[in-house]
mmCIF file of C-alpha atoms in Angstrom:
data_model
loop_
_atom_site.group_PDB
_atom_site.id
_atom_site.type_symbol
_atom_site.label_atom_id
_atom_site.label_comp_id
_atom_site.label_asym_id
_atom_site.label_seq_id
_atom_site.Cartn_x
_atom_site.Cartn_y
_atom_site.Cartn_z
ATOM 1 C CA ASP A 1 -0.028 0.022 0.036
ATOM 2 C CA GLN A 2 1.796 3.177 -1.223
ATOM 3 C CA GLN A 3 0.893 5.764 1.420
ATOM 4 C CA VAL A 4 3.041 8.371 -0.200
ATOM 5 C CA LYS A 5 2.995 8.920 -3.962
ATOM 6 C CA GLN A 6 4.986 10.925 -6.366
ATOM 7 C CA ASN A 7 3.390 10.439 -9.716
ATOM 8 C CA SER A 8 6.006 12.169 -11.781
ATOM 9 C CA PRO A 9 9.107 9.872 -12.169
ATOM 10 C CA SER A 10 11.084 12.562 -13.897
ATOM 11 C CA LEU A 11 11.173 16.362 -14.524
ATOM 12 C CA SER A 12 13.364 18.345 -16.751
ATOM 13 C CA VAL A 13 13.807 22.248 -16.362
ATOM 14 C CA GLN A 14 16.028 24.935 -17.771
ATOM 15 C CA GLU A 15 18.578 26.541 -15.436
ATOM 16 C CA GLY A 16 17.215 29.499 -13.819
ATOM 17 C CA ARG A 17 13.464 28.386 -14.235
ATOM 18 C CA ILE A 18 11.369 27.112 -11.311
ATOM 19 C CA SER A 19 11.180 23.303 -10.543
ATOM 20 C CA ILE A 20 8.018 22.029 -8.965
ATOM 21 C CA LEU A 21 8.044 18.556 -7.605
ATOM 22 C CA ASN A 22 4.761 17.176 -6.301
ATOM 23 C CA CYS A 23 3.779 14.694 -3.722
ATOM 24 C CA ASP A 24 0.350 13.262 -2.385
ATOM 25 C CA TYR A 25 -0.279 11.099 0.665
ATOM 26 C CA THR A 26 -3.221 8.923 1.857
ATOM 27 C CA ASN A 27 -2.718 8.602 5.494
ATOM 28 C CA SER A 28 -4.202 11.457 7.347
ATOM 29 C CA MET A 29 -2.098 10.541 10.519
ATOM 30 C CA PHE A 30 0.891 11.899 8.887
ATOM 31 C CA ASP A 31 1.765 15.223 10.464
ATOM 32 C CA TYR A 32 5.238 16.052 9.337
ATOM 33 C CA PHE A 33 6.584 16.180 5.803
ATOM 34 C CA LEU A 34 10.125 16.157 4.593
ATOM 35 C CA TRP A 35 11.842 16.411 1.178
ATOM 36 C CA TYR A 36 15.266 14.516 0.638
ATOM 37 C CA LYS A 37 17.706 14.761 -2.290
ATOM 38 C CA LYS A 38 19.547 11.541 -3.208
ATOM 39 C CA TYR A 39 22.511 10.727 -5.438
ATOM 40 C CA PRO A 40 23.149 7.248 -6.596
ATOM 41 C CA ALA A 41 24.716 4.888 -3.967
ATOM 42 C CA GLU A 42 24.373 7.525 -1.254
ATOM 43 C CA GLY A 43 22.020 8.186 1.559
ATOM 44 C CA PRO A 44 19.309 10.648 1.263
ATOM 45 C CA THR A 45 20.157 14.191 2.262
ATOM 46 C CA PHE A 46 17.527 16.142 4.153
ATOM 47 C CA LEU A 47 16.497 19.380 2.407
ATOM 48 C CA ILE A 48 13.575 20.854 4.006
ATOM 49 C CA SER A 49 10.420 19.898 6.059
ATOM 50 C CA ILE A 50 7.082 21.265 7.098
ATOM 51 C CA SER A 51 4.773 20.422 10.056
ATOM 52 C CA SER A 52 1.111 19.917 9.264
ATOM 53 C CA ILE A 53 0.080 23.112 11.138
ATOM 54 C CA LYS A 54 1.794 25.159 8.576
ATOM 55 C CA ASP A 55 1.122 25.521 4.870
ATOM 56 C CA LYS A 56 4.317 26.931 3.834
ATOM 57 C CA ASN A 57 8.099 26.721 4.809
ATOM 58 C CA GLU A 58 10.826 28.424 2.969
ATOM 59 C CA ASP A 59 14.740 27.969 3.033
ATOM 60 C CA GLY A 60 16.598 29.864 0.573
ATOM 61 C CA ARG A 61 15.809 28.626 -2.933
ATOM 62 C CA PHE A 62 13.540 25.920 -1.475
ATOM 63 C CA THR A 63 10.080 26.277 -0.526
ATOM 64 C CA VAL A 64 7.608 23.531 0.455
ATOM 65 C CA PHE A 65 3.929 24.054 0.242
ATOM 66 C CA LEU A 66 1.298 21.864 2.082
ATOM 67 C CA ASN A 67 -2.320 21.607 1.342
ATOM 68 C CA LYS A 68 -3.672 19.401 4.192
ATOM 69 C CA SER A 69 -7.108 19.225 2.875
ATOM 70 C CA ALA A 70 -5.962 17.847 -0.436
ATOM 71 C CA LYS A 71 -3.193 15.713 1.145
ATOM 72 C CA HIS A 72 -0.845 17.255 -1.217
ATOM 73 C CA LEU A 73 2.477 18.940 -0.982
ATOM 74 C CA SER A 74 5.030 20.416 -3.431
ATOM 75 C CA LEU A 75 8.651 21.400 -3.404
ATOM 76 C CA HIS A 76 9.501 24.636 -5.287
ATOM 77 C CA ILE A 77 13.023 25.348 -6.345
ATOM 78 C CA VAL A 78 13.866 28.731 -7.704
ATOM 79 C CA PRO A 79 16.014 29.492 -9.521
ATOM 80 C CA SER A 80 17.013 25.853 -10.436
ATOM 81 C CA GLN A 81 20.662 25.168 -10.868
ATOM 82 C CA PRO A 82 22.480 22.195 -12.590
ATOM 83 C CA GLY A 83 23.729 21.024 -9.217
ATOM 84 C CA ASP A 84 20.195 20.601 -8.220
ATOM 85 C CA SER A 85 19.933 17.568 -10.662
ATOM 86 C CA ALA A 86 19.202 14.405 -8.391
ATOM 87 C CA VAL A 87 16.416 12.266 -7.426
ATOM 88 C CA TYR A 88 14.043 13.982 -4.801
ATOM 89 C CA PHE A 89 12.036 11.876 -2.318
ATOM 90 C CA CYS A 90 9.105 13.068 -0.450
ATOM 91 C CA ALA A 91 8.589 11.544 3.058
ATOM 92 C CA ALA A 92 5.790 11.621 5.471
ATOM 93 C CA LYS A 93 5.986 10.847 9.236
ATOM 94 C CA THR A 94 3.723 10.079 12.125
ATOM 95 C CA ASN A 95 5.527 9.277 15.398
ATOM 96 C CA ASN A 96 8.451 7.216 14.430
ATOM 97 C CA ASP A 97 6.851 5.820 11.180
ATOM 98 C CA MET A 98 8.375 7.571 8.167
ATOM 99 C CA ARG A 99 7.336 6.580 4.616
ATOM 100 C CA PHE A 100 8.782 7.515 1.242
ATOM 101 C CA GLY A 101 7.371 8.311 -2.199
ATOM 102 C CA ALA A 102 8.880 6.673 -5.300
ATOM 103 C CA GLY A 103 11.028 9.711 -6.078
ATOM 104 C CA THR A 104 11.309 12.133 -8.894
ATOM 105 C CA ARG A 105 14.386 12.552 -10.965
ATOM 106 C CA LEU A 106 15.080 16.314 -11.638
ATOM 107 C CA THR A 107 17.376 17.143 -14.349
ATOM 108 C CA VAL A 108 18.420 20.834 -14.609
ATOM 109 C CA LYS A 109 19.813 21.828 -18.081
ATOM 110 C CA PRO A 110 22.312 24.556 -18.447
ATOM 111 C CA ASP B 1 27.754 16.886 13.890
ATOM 112 C CA THR B 2 24.831 15.424 11.785
ATOM 113 C CA GLU B 3 26.625 12.366 10.915
ATOM 114 C CA VAL B 4 25.282 8.793 10.694
ATOM 115 C CA THR B 5 28.071 6.373 9.916
ATOM 116 C CA GLN B 6 27.415 2.994 8.362
ATOM 117 C CA THR B 7 29.847 0.230 7.919
ATOM 118 C CA PRO B 8 30.819 -1.568 5.824
ATOM 119 C CA LYS B 9 30.113 0.557 2.719
ATOM 120 C CA HIS B 10 29.974 -2.684 0.456
ATOM 121 C CA LEU B 11 29.548 -6.165 1.481
ATOM 122 C CA VAL B 12 29.342 -9.378 -0.712
ATOM 123 C CA MET B 13 28.115 -12.421 1.140
ATOM 124 C CA GLY B 14 27.153 -15.974 0.441
ATOM 125 C CA MET B 15 23.729 -17.474 1.129
ATOM 126 C CA THR B 16 24.979 -19.376 3.997
ATOM 127 C CA ASN B 17 27.113 -16.579 5.549
ATOM 128 C CA LYS B 18 26.309 -14.663 8.709
ATOM 129 C CA LYS B 19 27.336 -10.915 8.600
ATOM 130 C CA SER B 20 26.321 -7.748 10.353
ATOM 131 C CA LEU B 21 25.692 -4.161 9.224
ATOM 132 C CA LYS B 22 26.599 -1.435 11.706
ATOM 133 C CA CYS B 23 25.177 2.092 12.172
ATOM 134 C CA GLU B 24 26.543 4.688 14.588
ATOM 135 C CA GLN B 25 25.339 8.266 15.416
ATOM 136 C CA HIS B 26 26.508 10.635 18.403
ATOM 137 C CA MET B 27 23.793 13.267 17.902
ATOM 138 C CA GLY B 28 21.902 11.994 20.943
ATOM 139 C CA HIS B 29 19.005 10.687 18.840
ATOM 140 C CA ARG B 30 16.739 8.208 20.331
ATOM 141 C CA ALA B 31 15.047 6.827 17.346
ATOM 142 C CA MET B 32 16.893 4.850 14.696
ATOM 143 C CA TYR B 33 15.695 3.223 11.499
ATOM 144 C CA TRP B 34 16.737 0.482 9.022
ATOM 145 C CA TYR B 35 15.506 0.861 5.415
ATOM 146 C CA LYS B 36 16.183 -1.181 2.379
ATOM 147 C CA GLN B 37 16.418 0.383 -1.078
ATOM 148 C CA LYS B 38 16.256 -1.443 -4.374
ATOM 149 C CA ALA B 39 17.444 0.177 -7.554
ATOM 150 C CA LYS B 40 14.934 2.926 -8.850
ATOM 151 C CA LYS B 41 12.572 2.329 -5.885
ATOM 152 C CA PRO B 42 11.984 4.329 -2.640
ATOM 153 C CA PRO B 43 13.485 3.322 0.720
ATOM 154 C CA GLU B 44 11.286 0.827 2.313
ATOM 155 C CA LEU B 45 11.020 0.915 6.210
ATOM 156 C CA MET B 46 12.125 -2.281 7.858
ATOM 157 C CA PHE B 47 12.687 -1.454 11.614
ATOM 158 C CA VAL B 48 12.475 1.516 13.847
ATOM 159 C CA TYR B 49 13.960 1.573 17.313
ATOM 160 C CA SER B 50 12.754 4.104 19.885
ATOM 161 C CA TYR B 51 14.782 4.402 23.027
ATOM 162 C CA GLU B 52 16.512 1.290 22.225
ATOM 163 C CA LYS B 53 13.330 -0.718 21.956
ATOM 164 C CA LEU B 54 12.074 -2.221 18.819
ATOM 165 C CA SER B 55 8.852 -0.106 18.010
ATOM 166 C CA ILE B 56 8.102 -1.010 14.333
ATOM 167 C CA ASN B 57 8.887 -4.246 12.525
ATOM 168 C CA GLU B 58 7.507 -4.166 8.949
ATOM 169 C CA SER B 59 7.022 -7.928 8.758
ATOM 170 C CA VAL B 60 10.770 -8.309 7.819
ATOM 171 C CA PRO B 61 11.813 -11.898 7.360
ATOM 172 C CA SER B 62 13.607 -13.475 10.240
ATOM 173 C CA ARG B 63 16.697 -13.656 8.369
ATOM 174 C CA PHE B 64 17.148 -10.048 9.209
ATOM 175 C CA SER B 65 17.563 -9.563 12.823
ATOM 176 C CA PRO B 66 18.100 -5.930 14.226
ATOM 177 C CA GLU B 67 19.820 -5.070 17.507
ATOM 178 C CA CYS B 68 20.211 -1.788 19.497
ATOM 179 C CA PRO B 69 22.913 -2.440 21.998
ATOM 180 C CA ASN B 70 22.973 1.199 23.200
ATOM 181 C CA SER B 71 21.434 4.589 22.031
ATOM 182 C CA SER B 72 24.443 5.318 19.650
ATOM 183 C CA LEU B 73 24.375 1.819 17.901
ATOM 184 C CA LEU B 74 22.148 -0.048 15.599
ATOM 185 C CA ASN B 75 23.082 -3.410 14.047
ATOM 186 C CA LEU B 76 21.391 -5.460 11.407
ATOM 187 C CA HIS B 77 22.434 -9.112 11.586
ATOM 188 C CA LEU B 78 22.118 -11.169 8.409
ATOM 189 C CA HIS B 79 21.702 -14.895 8.078
ATOM 190 C CA ALA B 80 20.798 -17.138 5.155
ATOM 191 C CA LEU B 81 19.973 -14.263 2.959
ATOM 192 C CA GLN B 82 18.637 -14.775 -0.681
ATOM 193 C CA PRO B 83 19.997 -13.053 -3.838
ATOM 194 C CA GLU B 84 16.703 -10.840 -3.856
ATOM 195 C CA ASP B 85 17.888 -9.392 -0.641
ATOM 196 C CA SER B 86 20.663 -7.477 -2.516
ATOM 197 C CA ALA B 87 20.106 -3.889 -2.022
ATOM 198 C CA LEU B 88 21.345 -0.547 -0.489
ATOM 199 C CA TYR B 89 20.654 -0.708 3.246
ATOM 200 C CA LEU B 90 20.145 2.559 4.910
ATOM 201 C CA CYS B 91 20.305 3.587 8.565
ATOM 202 C CA ALA B 92 18.850 6.802 9.843
ATOM 203 C CA SER B 93 18.303 8.438 13.055
ATOM 204 C CA SER B 94 16.099 11.178 14.462
ATOM 205 C CA LEU B 95 15.875 13.129 17.620
ATOM 206 C CA GLU B 96 13.129 11.123 19.511
ATOM 207 C CA THR B 97 9.681 9.998 19.332
ATOM 208 C CA GLY B 98 8.209 13.381 18.574
ATOM 209 C CA THR B 99 7.031 13.826 15.106
ATOM 210 C CA ASN B 100 8.408 17.367 14.199
ATOM 211 C CA THR B 101 12.042 16.013 13.683
ATOM 212 C CA GLU B 102 13.911 15.303 10.580
ATOM 213 C CA ALA B 103 15.722 12.050 9.985
ATOM 214 C CA PHE B 104 19.479 11.913 9.076
ATOM 215 C CA PHE B 105 20.740 9.017 6.972
ATOM 216 C CA GLY B 106 24.008 7.321 6.753
ATOM 217 C CA GLN B 107 25.692 6.617 3.254
ATOM 218 C CA GLY B 108 24.241 3.130 3.110
ATOM 219 C CA THR B 109 25.802 -0.337 2.931
ATOM 220 C CA ARG B 110 25.599 -1.835 -0.725
ATOM 221 C CA LEU B 111 24.919 -5.460 -0.152
ATOM 222 C CA THR B 112 25.283 -8.238 -2.598
ATOM 223 C CA VAL B 113 24.066 -11.642 -1.875
ATOM 224 C CA VAL B 114 25.715 -14.438 -4.181
#
């Protein structure tokens, strides 16, 4: 049962433009949401998170938006840079249970 | 220090071998996790330890045996594995049982079962 879904396996954007990665979840018990960036054969690196009591969290070029009623969150990267190219995983937590989406491979073209 | 250290980085083992994966963190985190990741798939939760007690076991086969000897260490003992168990095994830790805390991951152990 896939509780966290990232329906776009890949995304390609031009350098300097905005990247928008989407994530949906089904379990209403999730109350903390995270985005991780991953390179092959490495562990995921934490990027940004948001609590369910908020609808937006911003950190530099990265902003996460949460629409709790739609059980949807998104990660905006602006401006996108070639170094942002990686696989991005959405994760959702309740207590110590953390589940991941399937990931979206972002390619930022120079 | 936000480091989670996993050893070894690579492991090749036969189906009759017994081996262990190790994970260590010194951030004072009280929740520690094991995940398994196959190629082009998301990390799949295997086990969660909270305050050194097993709190989640995702119906993992008994050939995988976790152990948390103290608050800084997490082991995964492997015995009689199958080739399909070959994967990247990831350890993570987070502050405690509260929900509003991020988890930090180690670099993983690339396991190959032959």
